[in-house]
mmCIF file of C-alpha atoms in Angstrom:
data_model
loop_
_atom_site.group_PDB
_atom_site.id
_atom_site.type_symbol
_atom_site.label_atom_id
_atom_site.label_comp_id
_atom_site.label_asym_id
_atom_site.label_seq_id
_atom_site.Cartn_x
_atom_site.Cartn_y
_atom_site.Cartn_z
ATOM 1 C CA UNK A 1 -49.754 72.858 173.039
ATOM 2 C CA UNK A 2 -51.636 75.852 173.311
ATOM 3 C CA UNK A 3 -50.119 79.578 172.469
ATOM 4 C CA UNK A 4 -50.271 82.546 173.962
ATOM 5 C CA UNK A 5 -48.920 85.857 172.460
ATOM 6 C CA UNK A 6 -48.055 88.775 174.941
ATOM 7 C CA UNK A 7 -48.212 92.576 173.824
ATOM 8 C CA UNK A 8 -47.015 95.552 175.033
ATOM 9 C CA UNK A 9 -45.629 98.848 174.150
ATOM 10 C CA UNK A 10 -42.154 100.683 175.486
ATOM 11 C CA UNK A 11 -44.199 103.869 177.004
ATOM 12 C CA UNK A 12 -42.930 103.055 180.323
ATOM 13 C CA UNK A 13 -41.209 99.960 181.806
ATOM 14 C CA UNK A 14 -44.340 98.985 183.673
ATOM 15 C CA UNK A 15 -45.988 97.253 180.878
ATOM 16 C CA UNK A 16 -42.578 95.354 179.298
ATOM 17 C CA UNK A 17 -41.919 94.167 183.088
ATOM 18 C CA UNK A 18 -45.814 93.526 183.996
ATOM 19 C CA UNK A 19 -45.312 91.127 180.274
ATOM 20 C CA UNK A 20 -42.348 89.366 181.345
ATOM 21 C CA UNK A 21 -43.819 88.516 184.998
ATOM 22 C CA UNK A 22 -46.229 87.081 183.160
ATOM 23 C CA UNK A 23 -44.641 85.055 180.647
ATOM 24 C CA UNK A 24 -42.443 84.033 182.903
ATOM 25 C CA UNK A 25 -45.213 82.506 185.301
ATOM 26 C CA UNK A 26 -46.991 80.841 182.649
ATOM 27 C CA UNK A 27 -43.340 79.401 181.351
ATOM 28 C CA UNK A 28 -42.861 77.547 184.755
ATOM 29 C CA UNK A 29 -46.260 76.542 185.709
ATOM 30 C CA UNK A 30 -47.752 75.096 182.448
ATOM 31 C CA UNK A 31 -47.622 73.371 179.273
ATOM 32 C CA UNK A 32 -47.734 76.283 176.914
ATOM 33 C CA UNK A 33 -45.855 78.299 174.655
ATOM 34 C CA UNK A 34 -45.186 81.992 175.117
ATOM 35 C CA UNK A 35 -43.952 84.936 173.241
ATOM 36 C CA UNK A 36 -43.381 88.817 174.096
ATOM 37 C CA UNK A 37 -43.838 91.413 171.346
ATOM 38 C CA UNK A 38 -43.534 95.020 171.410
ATOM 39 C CA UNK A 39 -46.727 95.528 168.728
ATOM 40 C CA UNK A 40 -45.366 99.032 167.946
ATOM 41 C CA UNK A 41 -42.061 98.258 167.473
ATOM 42 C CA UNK A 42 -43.339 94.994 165.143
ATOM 43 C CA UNK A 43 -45.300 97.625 163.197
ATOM 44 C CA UNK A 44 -43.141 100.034 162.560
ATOM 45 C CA UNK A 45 -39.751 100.625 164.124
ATOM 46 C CA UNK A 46 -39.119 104.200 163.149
ATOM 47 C CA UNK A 47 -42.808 104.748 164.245
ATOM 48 C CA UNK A 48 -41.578 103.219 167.617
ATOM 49 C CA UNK A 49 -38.532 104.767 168.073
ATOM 50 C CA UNK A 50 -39.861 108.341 167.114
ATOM 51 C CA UNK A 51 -43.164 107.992 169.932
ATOM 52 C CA UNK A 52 -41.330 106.379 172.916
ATOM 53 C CA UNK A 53 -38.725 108.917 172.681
ATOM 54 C CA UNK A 54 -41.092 111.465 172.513
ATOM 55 C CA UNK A 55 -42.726 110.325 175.187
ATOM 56 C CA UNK A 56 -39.813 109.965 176.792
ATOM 57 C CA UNK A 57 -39.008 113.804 176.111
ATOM 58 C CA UNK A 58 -42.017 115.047 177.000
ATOM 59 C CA UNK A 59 -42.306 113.003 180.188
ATOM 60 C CA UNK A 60 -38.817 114.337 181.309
ATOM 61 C CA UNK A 61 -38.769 118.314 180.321
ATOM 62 C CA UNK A 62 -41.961 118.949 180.063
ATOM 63 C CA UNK A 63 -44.295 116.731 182.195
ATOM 64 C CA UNK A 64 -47.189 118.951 182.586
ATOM 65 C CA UNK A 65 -47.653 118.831 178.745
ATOM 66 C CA UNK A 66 -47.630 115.401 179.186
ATOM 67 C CA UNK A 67 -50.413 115.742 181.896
ATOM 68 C CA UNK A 68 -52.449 117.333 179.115
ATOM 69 C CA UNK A 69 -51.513 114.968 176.100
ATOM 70 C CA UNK A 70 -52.572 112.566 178.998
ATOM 71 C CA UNK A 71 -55.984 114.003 180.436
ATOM 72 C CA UNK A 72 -56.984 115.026 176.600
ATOM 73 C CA UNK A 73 -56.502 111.571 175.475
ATOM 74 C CA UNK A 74 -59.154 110.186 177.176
ATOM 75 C CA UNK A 75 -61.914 112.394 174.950
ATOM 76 C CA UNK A 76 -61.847 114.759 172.324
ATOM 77 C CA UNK A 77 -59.068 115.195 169.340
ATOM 78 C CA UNK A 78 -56.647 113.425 170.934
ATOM 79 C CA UNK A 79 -58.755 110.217 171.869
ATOM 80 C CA UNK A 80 -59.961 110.047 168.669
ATOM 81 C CA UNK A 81 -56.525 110.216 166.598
ATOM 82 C CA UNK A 82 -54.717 107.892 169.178
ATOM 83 C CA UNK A 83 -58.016 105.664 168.377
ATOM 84 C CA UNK A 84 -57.817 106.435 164.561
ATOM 85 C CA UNK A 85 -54.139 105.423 164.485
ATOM 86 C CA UNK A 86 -54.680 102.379 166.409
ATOM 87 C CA UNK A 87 -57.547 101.496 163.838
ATOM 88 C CA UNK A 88 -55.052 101.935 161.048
ATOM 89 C CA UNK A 89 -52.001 99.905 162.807
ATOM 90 C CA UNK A 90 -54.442 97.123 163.440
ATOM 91 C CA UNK A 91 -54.146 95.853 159.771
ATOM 92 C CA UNK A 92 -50.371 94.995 160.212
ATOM 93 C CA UNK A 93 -50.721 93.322 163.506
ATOM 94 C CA UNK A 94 -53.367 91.135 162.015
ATOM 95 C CA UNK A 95 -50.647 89.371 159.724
ATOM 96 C CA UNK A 96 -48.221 89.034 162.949
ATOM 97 C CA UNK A 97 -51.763 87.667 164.438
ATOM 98 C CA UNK A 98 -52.546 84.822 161.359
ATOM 99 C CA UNK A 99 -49.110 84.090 161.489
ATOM 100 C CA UNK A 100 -48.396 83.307 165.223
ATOM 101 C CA UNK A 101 -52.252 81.654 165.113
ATOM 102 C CA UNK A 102 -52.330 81.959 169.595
ATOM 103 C CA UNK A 103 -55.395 80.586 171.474
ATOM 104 C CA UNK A 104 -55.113 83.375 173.242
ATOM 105 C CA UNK A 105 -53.588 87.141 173.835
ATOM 106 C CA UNK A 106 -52.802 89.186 176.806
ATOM 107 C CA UNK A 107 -52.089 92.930 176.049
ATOM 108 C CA UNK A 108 -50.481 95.476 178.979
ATOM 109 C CA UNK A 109 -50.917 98.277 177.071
ATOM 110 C CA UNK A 110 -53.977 100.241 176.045
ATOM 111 C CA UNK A 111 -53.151 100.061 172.406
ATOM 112 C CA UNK A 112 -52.657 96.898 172.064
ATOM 113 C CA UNK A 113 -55.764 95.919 173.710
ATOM 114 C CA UNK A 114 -57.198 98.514 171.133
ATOM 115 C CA UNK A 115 -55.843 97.126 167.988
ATOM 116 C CA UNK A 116 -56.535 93.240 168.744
ATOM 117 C CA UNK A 117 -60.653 94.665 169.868
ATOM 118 C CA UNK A 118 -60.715 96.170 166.272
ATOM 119 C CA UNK A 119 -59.661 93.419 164.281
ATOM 120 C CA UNK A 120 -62.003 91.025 166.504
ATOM 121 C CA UNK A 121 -64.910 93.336 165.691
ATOM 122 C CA UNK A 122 -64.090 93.663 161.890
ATOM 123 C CA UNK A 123 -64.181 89.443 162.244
ATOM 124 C CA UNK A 124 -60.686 89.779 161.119
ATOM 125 C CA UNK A 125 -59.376 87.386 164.012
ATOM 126 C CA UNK A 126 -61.634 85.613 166.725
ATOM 127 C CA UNK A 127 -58.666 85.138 169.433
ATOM 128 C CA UNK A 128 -59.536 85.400 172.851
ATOM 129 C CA UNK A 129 -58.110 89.014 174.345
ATOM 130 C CA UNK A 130 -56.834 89.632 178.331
ATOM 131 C CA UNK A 131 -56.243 93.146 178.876
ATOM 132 C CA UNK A 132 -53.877 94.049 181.951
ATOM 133 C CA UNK A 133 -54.337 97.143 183.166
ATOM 134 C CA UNK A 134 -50.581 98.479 185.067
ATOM 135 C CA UNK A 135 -51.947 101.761 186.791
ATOM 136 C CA UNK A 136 -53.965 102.240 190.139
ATOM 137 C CA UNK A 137 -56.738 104.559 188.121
ATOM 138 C CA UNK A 138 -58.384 103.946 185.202
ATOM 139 C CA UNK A 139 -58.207 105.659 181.607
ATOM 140 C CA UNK A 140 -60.715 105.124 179.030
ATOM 141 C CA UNK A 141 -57.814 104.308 175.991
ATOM 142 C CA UNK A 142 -57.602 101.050 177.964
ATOM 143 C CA UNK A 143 -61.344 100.439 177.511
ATOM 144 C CA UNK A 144 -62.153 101.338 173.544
ATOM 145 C CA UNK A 145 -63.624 98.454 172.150
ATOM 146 C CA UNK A 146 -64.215 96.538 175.404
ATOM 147 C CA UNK A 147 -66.882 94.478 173.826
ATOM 148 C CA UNK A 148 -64.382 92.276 172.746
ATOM 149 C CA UNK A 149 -62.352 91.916 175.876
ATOM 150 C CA UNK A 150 -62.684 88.383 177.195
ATOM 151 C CA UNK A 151 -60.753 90.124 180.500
ATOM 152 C CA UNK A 152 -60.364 92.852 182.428
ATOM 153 C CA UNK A 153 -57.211 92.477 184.908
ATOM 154 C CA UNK A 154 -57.213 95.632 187.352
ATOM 155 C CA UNK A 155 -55.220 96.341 190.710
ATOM 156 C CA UNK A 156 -58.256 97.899 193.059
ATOM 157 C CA UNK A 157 -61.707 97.653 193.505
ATOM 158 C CA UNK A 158 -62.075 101.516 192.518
ATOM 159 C CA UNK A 159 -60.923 100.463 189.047
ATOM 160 C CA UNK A 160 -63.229 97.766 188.744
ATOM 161 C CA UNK A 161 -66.423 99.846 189.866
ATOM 162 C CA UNK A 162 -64.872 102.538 187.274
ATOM 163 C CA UNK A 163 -65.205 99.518 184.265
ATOM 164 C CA UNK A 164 -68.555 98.592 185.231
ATOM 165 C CA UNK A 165 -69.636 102.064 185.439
ATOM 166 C CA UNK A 166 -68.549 102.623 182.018
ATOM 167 C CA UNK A 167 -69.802 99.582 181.090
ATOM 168 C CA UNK A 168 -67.651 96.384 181.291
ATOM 169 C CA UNK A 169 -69.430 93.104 181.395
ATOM 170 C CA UNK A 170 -69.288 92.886 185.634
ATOM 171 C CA UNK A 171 -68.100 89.230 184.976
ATOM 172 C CA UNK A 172 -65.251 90.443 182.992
ATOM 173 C CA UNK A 173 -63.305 92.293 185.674
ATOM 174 C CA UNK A 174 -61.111 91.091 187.949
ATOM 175 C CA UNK A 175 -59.284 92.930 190.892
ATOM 176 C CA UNK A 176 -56.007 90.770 190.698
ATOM 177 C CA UNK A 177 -53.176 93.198 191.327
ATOM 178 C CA UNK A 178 -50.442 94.399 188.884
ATOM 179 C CA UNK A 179 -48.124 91.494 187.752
ATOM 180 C CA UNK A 180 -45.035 91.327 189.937
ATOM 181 C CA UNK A 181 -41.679 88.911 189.435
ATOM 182 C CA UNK A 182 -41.632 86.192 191.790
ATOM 183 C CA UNK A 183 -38.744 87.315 193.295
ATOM 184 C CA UNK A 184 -40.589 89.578 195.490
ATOM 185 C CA UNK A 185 -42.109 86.420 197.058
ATOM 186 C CA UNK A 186 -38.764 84.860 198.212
ATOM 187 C CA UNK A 187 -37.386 84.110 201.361
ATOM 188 C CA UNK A 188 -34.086 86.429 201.622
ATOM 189 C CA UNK A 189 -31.239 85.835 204.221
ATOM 190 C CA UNK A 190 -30.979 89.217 205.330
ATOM 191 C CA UNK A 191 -27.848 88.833 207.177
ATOM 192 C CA UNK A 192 -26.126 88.416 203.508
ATOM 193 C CA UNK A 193 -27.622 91.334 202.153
ATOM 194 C CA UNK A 194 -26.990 94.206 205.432
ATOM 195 C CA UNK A 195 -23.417 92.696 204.301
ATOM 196 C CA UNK A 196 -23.687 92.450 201.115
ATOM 197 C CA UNK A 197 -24.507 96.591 201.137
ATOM 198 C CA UNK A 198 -22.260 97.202 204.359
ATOM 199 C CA UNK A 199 -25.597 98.577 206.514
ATOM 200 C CA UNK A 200 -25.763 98.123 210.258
ATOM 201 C CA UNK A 201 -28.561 95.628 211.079
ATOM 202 C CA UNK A 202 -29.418 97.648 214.038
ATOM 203 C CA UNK A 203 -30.275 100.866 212.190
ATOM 204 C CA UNK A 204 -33.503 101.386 209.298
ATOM 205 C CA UNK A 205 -33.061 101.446 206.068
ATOM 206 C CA UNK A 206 -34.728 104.222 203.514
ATOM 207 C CA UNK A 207 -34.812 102.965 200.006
ATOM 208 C CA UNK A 208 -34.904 106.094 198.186
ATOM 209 C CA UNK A 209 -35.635 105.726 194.631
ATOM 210 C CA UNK A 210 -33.984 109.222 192.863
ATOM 211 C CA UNK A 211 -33.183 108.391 188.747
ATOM 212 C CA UNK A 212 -36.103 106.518 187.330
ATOM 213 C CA UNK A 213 -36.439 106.202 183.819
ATOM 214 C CA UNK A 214 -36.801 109.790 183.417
ATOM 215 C CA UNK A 215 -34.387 111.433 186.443
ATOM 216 C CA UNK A 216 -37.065 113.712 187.132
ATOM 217 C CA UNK A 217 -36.716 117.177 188.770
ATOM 218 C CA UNK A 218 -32.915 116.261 190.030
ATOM 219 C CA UNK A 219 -32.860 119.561 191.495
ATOM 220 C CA UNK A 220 -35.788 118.512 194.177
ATOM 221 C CA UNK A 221 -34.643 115.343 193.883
ATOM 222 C CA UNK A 222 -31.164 116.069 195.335
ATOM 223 C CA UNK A 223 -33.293 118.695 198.132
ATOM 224 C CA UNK A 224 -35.522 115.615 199.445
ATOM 225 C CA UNK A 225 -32.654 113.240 199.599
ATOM 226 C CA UNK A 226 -30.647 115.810 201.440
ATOM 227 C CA UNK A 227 -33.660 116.335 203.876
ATOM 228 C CA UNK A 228 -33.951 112.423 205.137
ATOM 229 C CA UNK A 229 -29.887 112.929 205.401
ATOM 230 C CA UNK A 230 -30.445 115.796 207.803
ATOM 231 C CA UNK A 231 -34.173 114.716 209.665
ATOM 232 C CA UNK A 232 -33.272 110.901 209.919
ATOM 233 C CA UNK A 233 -29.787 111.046 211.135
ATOM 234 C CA UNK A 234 -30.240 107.615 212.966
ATOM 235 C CA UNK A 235 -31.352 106.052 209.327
ATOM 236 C CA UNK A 236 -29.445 104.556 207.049
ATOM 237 C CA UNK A 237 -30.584 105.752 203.354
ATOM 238 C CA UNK A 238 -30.009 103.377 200.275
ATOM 239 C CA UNK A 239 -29.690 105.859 196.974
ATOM 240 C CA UNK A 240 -30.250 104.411 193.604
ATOM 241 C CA UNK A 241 -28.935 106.543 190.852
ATOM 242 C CA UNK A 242 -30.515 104.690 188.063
ATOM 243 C CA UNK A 243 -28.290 105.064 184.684
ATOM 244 C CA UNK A 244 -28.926 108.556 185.203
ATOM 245 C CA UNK A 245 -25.337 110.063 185.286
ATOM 246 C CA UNK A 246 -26.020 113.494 186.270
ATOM 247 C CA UNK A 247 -28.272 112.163 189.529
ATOM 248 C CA UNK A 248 -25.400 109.918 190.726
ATOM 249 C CA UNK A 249 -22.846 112.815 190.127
ATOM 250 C CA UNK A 250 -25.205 115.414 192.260
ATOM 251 C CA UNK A 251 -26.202 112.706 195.316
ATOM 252 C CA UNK A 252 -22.264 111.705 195.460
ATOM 253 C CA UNK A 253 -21.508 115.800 195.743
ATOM 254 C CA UNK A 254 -24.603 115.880 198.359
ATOM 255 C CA UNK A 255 -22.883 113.124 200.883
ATOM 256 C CA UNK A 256 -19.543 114.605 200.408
ATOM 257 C CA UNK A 257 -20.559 117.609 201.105
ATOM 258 C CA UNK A 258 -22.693 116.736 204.410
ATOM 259 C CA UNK A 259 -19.754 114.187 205.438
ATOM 260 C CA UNK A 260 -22.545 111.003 205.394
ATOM 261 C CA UNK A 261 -21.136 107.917 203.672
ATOM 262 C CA UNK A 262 -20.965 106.185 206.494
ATOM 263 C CA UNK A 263 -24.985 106.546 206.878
ATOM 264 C CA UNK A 264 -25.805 107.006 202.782
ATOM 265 C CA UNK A 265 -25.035 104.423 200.244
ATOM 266 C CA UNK A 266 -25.699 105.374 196.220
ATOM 267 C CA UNK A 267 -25.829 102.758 193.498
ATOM 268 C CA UNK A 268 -26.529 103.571 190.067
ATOM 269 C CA UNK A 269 -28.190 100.091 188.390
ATOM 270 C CA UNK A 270 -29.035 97.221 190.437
ATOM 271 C CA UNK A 271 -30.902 94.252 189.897
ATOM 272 C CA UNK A 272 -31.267 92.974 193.679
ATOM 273 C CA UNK A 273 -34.378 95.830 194.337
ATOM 274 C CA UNK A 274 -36.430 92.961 195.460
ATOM 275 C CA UNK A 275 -34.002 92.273 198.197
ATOM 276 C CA UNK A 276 -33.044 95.909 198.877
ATOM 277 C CA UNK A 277 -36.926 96.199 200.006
ATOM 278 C CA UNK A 278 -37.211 93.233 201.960
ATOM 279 C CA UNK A 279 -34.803 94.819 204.690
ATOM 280 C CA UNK A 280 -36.807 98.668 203.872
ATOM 281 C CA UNK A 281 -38.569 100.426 206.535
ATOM 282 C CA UNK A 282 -39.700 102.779 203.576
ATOM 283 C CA UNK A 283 -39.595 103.837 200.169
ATOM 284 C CA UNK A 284 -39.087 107.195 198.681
ATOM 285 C CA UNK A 285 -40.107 106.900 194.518
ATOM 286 C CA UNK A 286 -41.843 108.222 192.733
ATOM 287 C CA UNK A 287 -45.373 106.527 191.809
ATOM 288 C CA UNK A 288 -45.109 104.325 189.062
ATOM 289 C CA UNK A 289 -47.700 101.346 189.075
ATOM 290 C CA UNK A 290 -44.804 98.617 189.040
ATOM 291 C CA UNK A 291 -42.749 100.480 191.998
ATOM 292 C CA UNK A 292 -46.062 101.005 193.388
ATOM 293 C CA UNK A 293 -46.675 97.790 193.493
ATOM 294 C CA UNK A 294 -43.480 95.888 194.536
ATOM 295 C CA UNK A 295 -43.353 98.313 197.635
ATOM 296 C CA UNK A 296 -47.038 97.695 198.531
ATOM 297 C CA UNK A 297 -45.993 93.559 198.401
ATOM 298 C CA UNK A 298 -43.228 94.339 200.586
ATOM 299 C CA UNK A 299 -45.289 96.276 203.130
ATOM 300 C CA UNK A 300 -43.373 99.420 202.494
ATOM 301 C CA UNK A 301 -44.877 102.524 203.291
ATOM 302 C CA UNK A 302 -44.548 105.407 200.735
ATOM 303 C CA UNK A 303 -42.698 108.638 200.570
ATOM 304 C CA UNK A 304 -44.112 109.851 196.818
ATOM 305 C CA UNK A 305 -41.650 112.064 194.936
ATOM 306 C CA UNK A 306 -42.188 113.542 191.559
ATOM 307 C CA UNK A 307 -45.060 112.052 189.946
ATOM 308 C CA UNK A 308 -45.369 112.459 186.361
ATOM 309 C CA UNK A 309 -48.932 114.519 185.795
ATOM 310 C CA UNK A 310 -51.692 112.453 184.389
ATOM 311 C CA UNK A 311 -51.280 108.598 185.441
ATOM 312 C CA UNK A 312 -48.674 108.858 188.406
ATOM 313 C CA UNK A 313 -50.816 111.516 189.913
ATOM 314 C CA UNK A 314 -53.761 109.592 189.995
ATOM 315 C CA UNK A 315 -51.354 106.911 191.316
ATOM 316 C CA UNK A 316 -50.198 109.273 194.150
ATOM 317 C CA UNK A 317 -53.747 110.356 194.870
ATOM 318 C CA UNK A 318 -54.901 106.379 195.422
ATOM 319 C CA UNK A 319 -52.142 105.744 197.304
ATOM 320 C CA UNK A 320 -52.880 109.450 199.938
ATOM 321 C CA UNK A 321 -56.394 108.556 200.010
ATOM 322 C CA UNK A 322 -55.667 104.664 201.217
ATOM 323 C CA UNK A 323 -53.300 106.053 203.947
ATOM 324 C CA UNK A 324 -50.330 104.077 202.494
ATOM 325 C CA UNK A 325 -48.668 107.180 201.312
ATOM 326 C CA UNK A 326 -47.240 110.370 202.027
ATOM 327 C CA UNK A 327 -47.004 113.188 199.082
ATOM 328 C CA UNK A 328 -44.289 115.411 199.096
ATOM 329 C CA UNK A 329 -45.619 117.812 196.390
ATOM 330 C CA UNK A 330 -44.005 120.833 194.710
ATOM 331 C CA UNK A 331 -44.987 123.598 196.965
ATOM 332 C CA UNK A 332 -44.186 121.115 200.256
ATOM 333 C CA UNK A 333 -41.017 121.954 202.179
ATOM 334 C CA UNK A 334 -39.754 118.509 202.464
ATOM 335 C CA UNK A 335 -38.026 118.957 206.162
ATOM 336 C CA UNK A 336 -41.558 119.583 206.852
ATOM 337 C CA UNK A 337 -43.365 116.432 205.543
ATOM 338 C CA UNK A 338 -40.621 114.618 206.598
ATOM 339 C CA UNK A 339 -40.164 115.880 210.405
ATOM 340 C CA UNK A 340 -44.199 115.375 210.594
ATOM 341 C CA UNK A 341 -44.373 111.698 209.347
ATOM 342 C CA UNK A 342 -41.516 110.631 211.494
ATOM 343 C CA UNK A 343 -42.640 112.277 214.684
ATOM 344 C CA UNK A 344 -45.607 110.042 214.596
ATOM 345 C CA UNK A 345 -44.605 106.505 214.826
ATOM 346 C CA UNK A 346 -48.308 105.389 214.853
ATOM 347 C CA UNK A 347 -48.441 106.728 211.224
ATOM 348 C CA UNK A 348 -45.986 104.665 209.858
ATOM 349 C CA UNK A 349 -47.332 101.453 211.561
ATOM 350 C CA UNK A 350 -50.760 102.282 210.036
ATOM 351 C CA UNK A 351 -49.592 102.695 206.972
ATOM 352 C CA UNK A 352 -47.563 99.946 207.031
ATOM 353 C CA UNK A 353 -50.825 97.925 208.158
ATOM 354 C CA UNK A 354 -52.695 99.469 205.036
ATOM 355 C CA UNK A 355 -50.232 98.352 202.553
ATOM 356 C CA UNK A 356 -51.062 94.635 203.149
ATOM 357 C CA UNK A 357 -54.942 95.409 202.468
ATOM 358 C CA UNK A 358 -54.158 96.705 199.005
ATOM 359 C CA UNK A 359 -51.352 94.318 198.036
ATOM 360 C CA UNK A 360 -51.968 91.732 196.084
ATOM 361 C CA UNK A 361 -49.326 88.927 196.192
ATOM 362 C CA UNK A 362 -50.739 86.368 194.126
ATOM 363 C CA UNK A 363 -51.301 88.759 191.261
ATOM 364 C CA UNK A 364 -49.058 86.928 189.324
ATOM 365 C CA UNK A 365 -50.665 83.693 189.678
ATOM 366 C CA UNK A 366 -54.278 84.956 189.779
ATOM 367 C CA UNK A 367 -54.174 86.277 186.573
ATOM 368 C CA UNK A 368 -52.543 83.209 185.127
ATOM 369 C CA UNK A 369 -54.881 80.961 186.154
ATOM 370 C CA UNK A 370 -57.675 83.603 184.858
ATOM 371 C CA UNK A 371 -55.571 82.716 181.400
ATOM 372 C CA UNK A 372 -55.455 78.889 181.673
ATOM 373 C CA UNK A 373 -59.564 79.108 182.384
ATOM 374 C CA UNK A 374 -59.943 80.723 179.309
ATOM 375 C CA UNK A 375 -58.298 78.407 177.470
ATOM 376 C CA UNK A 376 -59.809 75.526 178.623
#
C-alpha cells in the first residue's frame, strides 16, 4: 500500500485544516496510508512553540510589523535566514523522512516544501514532493527550490502565471483551489438549522466572522458589527466570538446596549460553520485563504474586515479586484461602505455571480487525484 506523508506548520490554521481536508479525502477514496505532521513541531518543539507564538504575537499587536517580516521575507536578510534555517532543519526531517519511507509528500506550508526540495537536491531523499499553496497571491518562500517540486497546487490563474513567470515548469502548476472539508459540499436541511439557531426563515442572514485566531482590532471590530446592527435592521446577523473572551464580552455589551437579541445571535466556538453559510446571504471576515475559500464555495459575497498586512492583504486585494468583495479598510466609515453596498442590490447579485467563477469545489478531489497520478 502506498504512503503518503502530509506536512505543515501551525503559522495559521489554513495549512493544518488545508492538511486534514486532504488526508481525509485520500482516507475515504483510496487504498493508501496517510499521516499528518507538524515538521516544526517534529523538529524541535521549543523551536515550535517559541515561532508560532511569536507569530501569533506579532500577528495580533503588531500586524504591520508583521507586514514587513512578511514583504522582507520574500528577498533580502530575511529570505535568506528563513532559507538558511530551513537548510539547517532539513537534516532532522530527513531521519523522520528514511524512517516513514512515503512514495510520496504533500507540504501546505512554504517551509516544508523548502526543507523536503533541499534534501532532494543534496540526493539525500528522492520522494516525490506536492506543494499546496493556501493563499490567493503568491510568495516566493513557497517557491525556493522549485526544481524539485513534482507539483504546484494554486487557487487562481494569477498565481499560476506568477509560477511560470518565475519559472515553474508550466506542466507543474495546477489551478485547483484551496483544499476544503467535504462538508461544504453537503446537502443541509435548512429548516433544522433556522431552528436549530432560532432565525426567522423569512429574514437574511449575515455571518459575521469577529474573533479569528487572532481577535483582531476588537475595537473596529465591535464598530462594524454595530454598523450592520444599525444599517440592516431587517437582517438577521449571526456573531461568532471565536474563543476570544474579550470579543464575546464586548458584542454581548453591544446588543444589550442597542436592545437587538431578537435580530443578533453571538456564539463563541462552533463547529457547524459549513451549515451556518449555507443559509448566508453574506459574510463579514476577515480574509484568510481557508475562510476565503469556504465562503467563495458557498457563493457568499464578502464584507473584508481586518486583514492581517502582508498575505491577507493581497487576499483582500484579489478578492476587490474580482468583484467578489467589499473592503472595509481603516480609514472607511463603515455606515458608509455598508449603506452603499446595500443600496445597490445589483451589486450583491454580481458578486454573488462572481464567486462561483473563482470557486473551486472539487479542489479537494482535484488535487487528490493530481496525487494518485503521481503515484502511479
Amino acid at each position: 500500500m502506498k504512503k503518503i506523508l502530509i506536512f505543515y506548520a501551525a503559522y495559521g490554521g489554513g495549512h493544518f485544516s488545508a492538511a486534514k481536508s486532504i488526508k481525509k479525502y485520500l482516507d475515504d477514496n483510496f487504498e493508501v496510508t496517510t499521516e499528518i505532521i507538524d515538521c516544526i513541531e517534529y523538529i524541535n518543539k521549543v523551536l515550535n512553540k517559541l515561532t508560532t507564538g511569536a507569530y501569533k504575537e506579532m500577528a495580533k499587536n503588531f500586524p504591520n510589523l508583521w507586514g514587513k517580516v512578511y514583504s522582507n521575507s520574500q528577498k533580502g536578510i530575511l529570505g535568506h535566514v528563513s532559507t538558511r534555517t530551513n537548510k539547517i532543519m532539513a537534516i532532522k526531517l530527513k531521519n523522520l523522512i528514511i524512517e516513514k519511507n512515503p512514495d510520496i509528500i504533500i507540504s501546505t506550508h512554504p517551509f516544508s516544501s523548502q526543507m523536503v526540495s533541499y534534501l532532494k537536491k543534496k540526493g539525500k531523499i528522492s520522494t516525490k514532493l506536492v506543494t499546496i499553496l493556501t493563499d490567493f497571491a503568491p510568495h516566493e518562500q513557497w517557491l525556493i527550490g522549485h526544481e524539485y517540486t513534482e507539483c504546484f497546487c494554486v487557487s487562481n490563474d494569477n498565481m499560476q502565471n506568477y509560477l511560470i513567470k518565475y519559472g515553474v515548469d508550466s506542466s507543474k502548476v495546477h489551478v485547483t483551489g484551496i483544499p476544503l472539508s467535504d462538508k461544504f459540499f453537503q446537502n443541509f436541511n435548512e429548516d433544522e438549522i433556522y431552528a436549530e439557531f432560532s432565525l426567522d426563515k423569512n429574514k437574511p442572514v449575515i455571518l459575521f466572522f469577529g474573533g479569528g485566531e487572532f481577535g483582531l482590532g476588537e475595537k473596529r471590530t465591535v464598530q462594524i458589527l454595530e454598523a450592520l446592527i444599525n444599517n440592516l435592521t431587517t437582517c438577521q446577523i449571526i456573531s461568532i466570538s471565536g474563543r476570544n473572551k474579550k470579543m464575546n464580552n464586548a458584542f454581548h455589551m453591544l446588543v444589550n446596549k442597542l436592545d437587538c437579541n431578537d435580530r443578533v445571535k453571538i456564539l463563541e466556538y462552533t463547529n457547524k460553520v459549513p451549515e451556518l453559510m449555507s443559509i448566508s446571504n453574506l459574510v463579514v471576515t476577515k480574509p484568510g485563504g481557508l475562510t476565503t475559500s469556504e465562503s467563495l464555495a458557498s457563493e457568499l459575497p464578502m464584507l473584508i474586515i481586518n486583514p492581517i498586512p502582508g498575505q491577507e492583504e493581497e487576499n483582500a486585494e484579489f478578492l476587490v479586484a474580482h468583484n467578489v468583495g467589499v473592503w472595509i479598510k481603516k480609514s472607511d466609515d463603515p455606515n458608509k461602505v455598508i449603506q452603499d453596498l446595500f443600496k445597490n442590490k445589483d451589486k450583491i447579485l454580481e458578486m454573488k455571480k462572481n464567486t462561483s467563477l473563482l470557486s473551486k469545489k472539487n479542489s479537494t478531489k482535484d488535487i487528490c487525484n493530481l496525487i494518485m497520478n503521481l503515484l502511479q
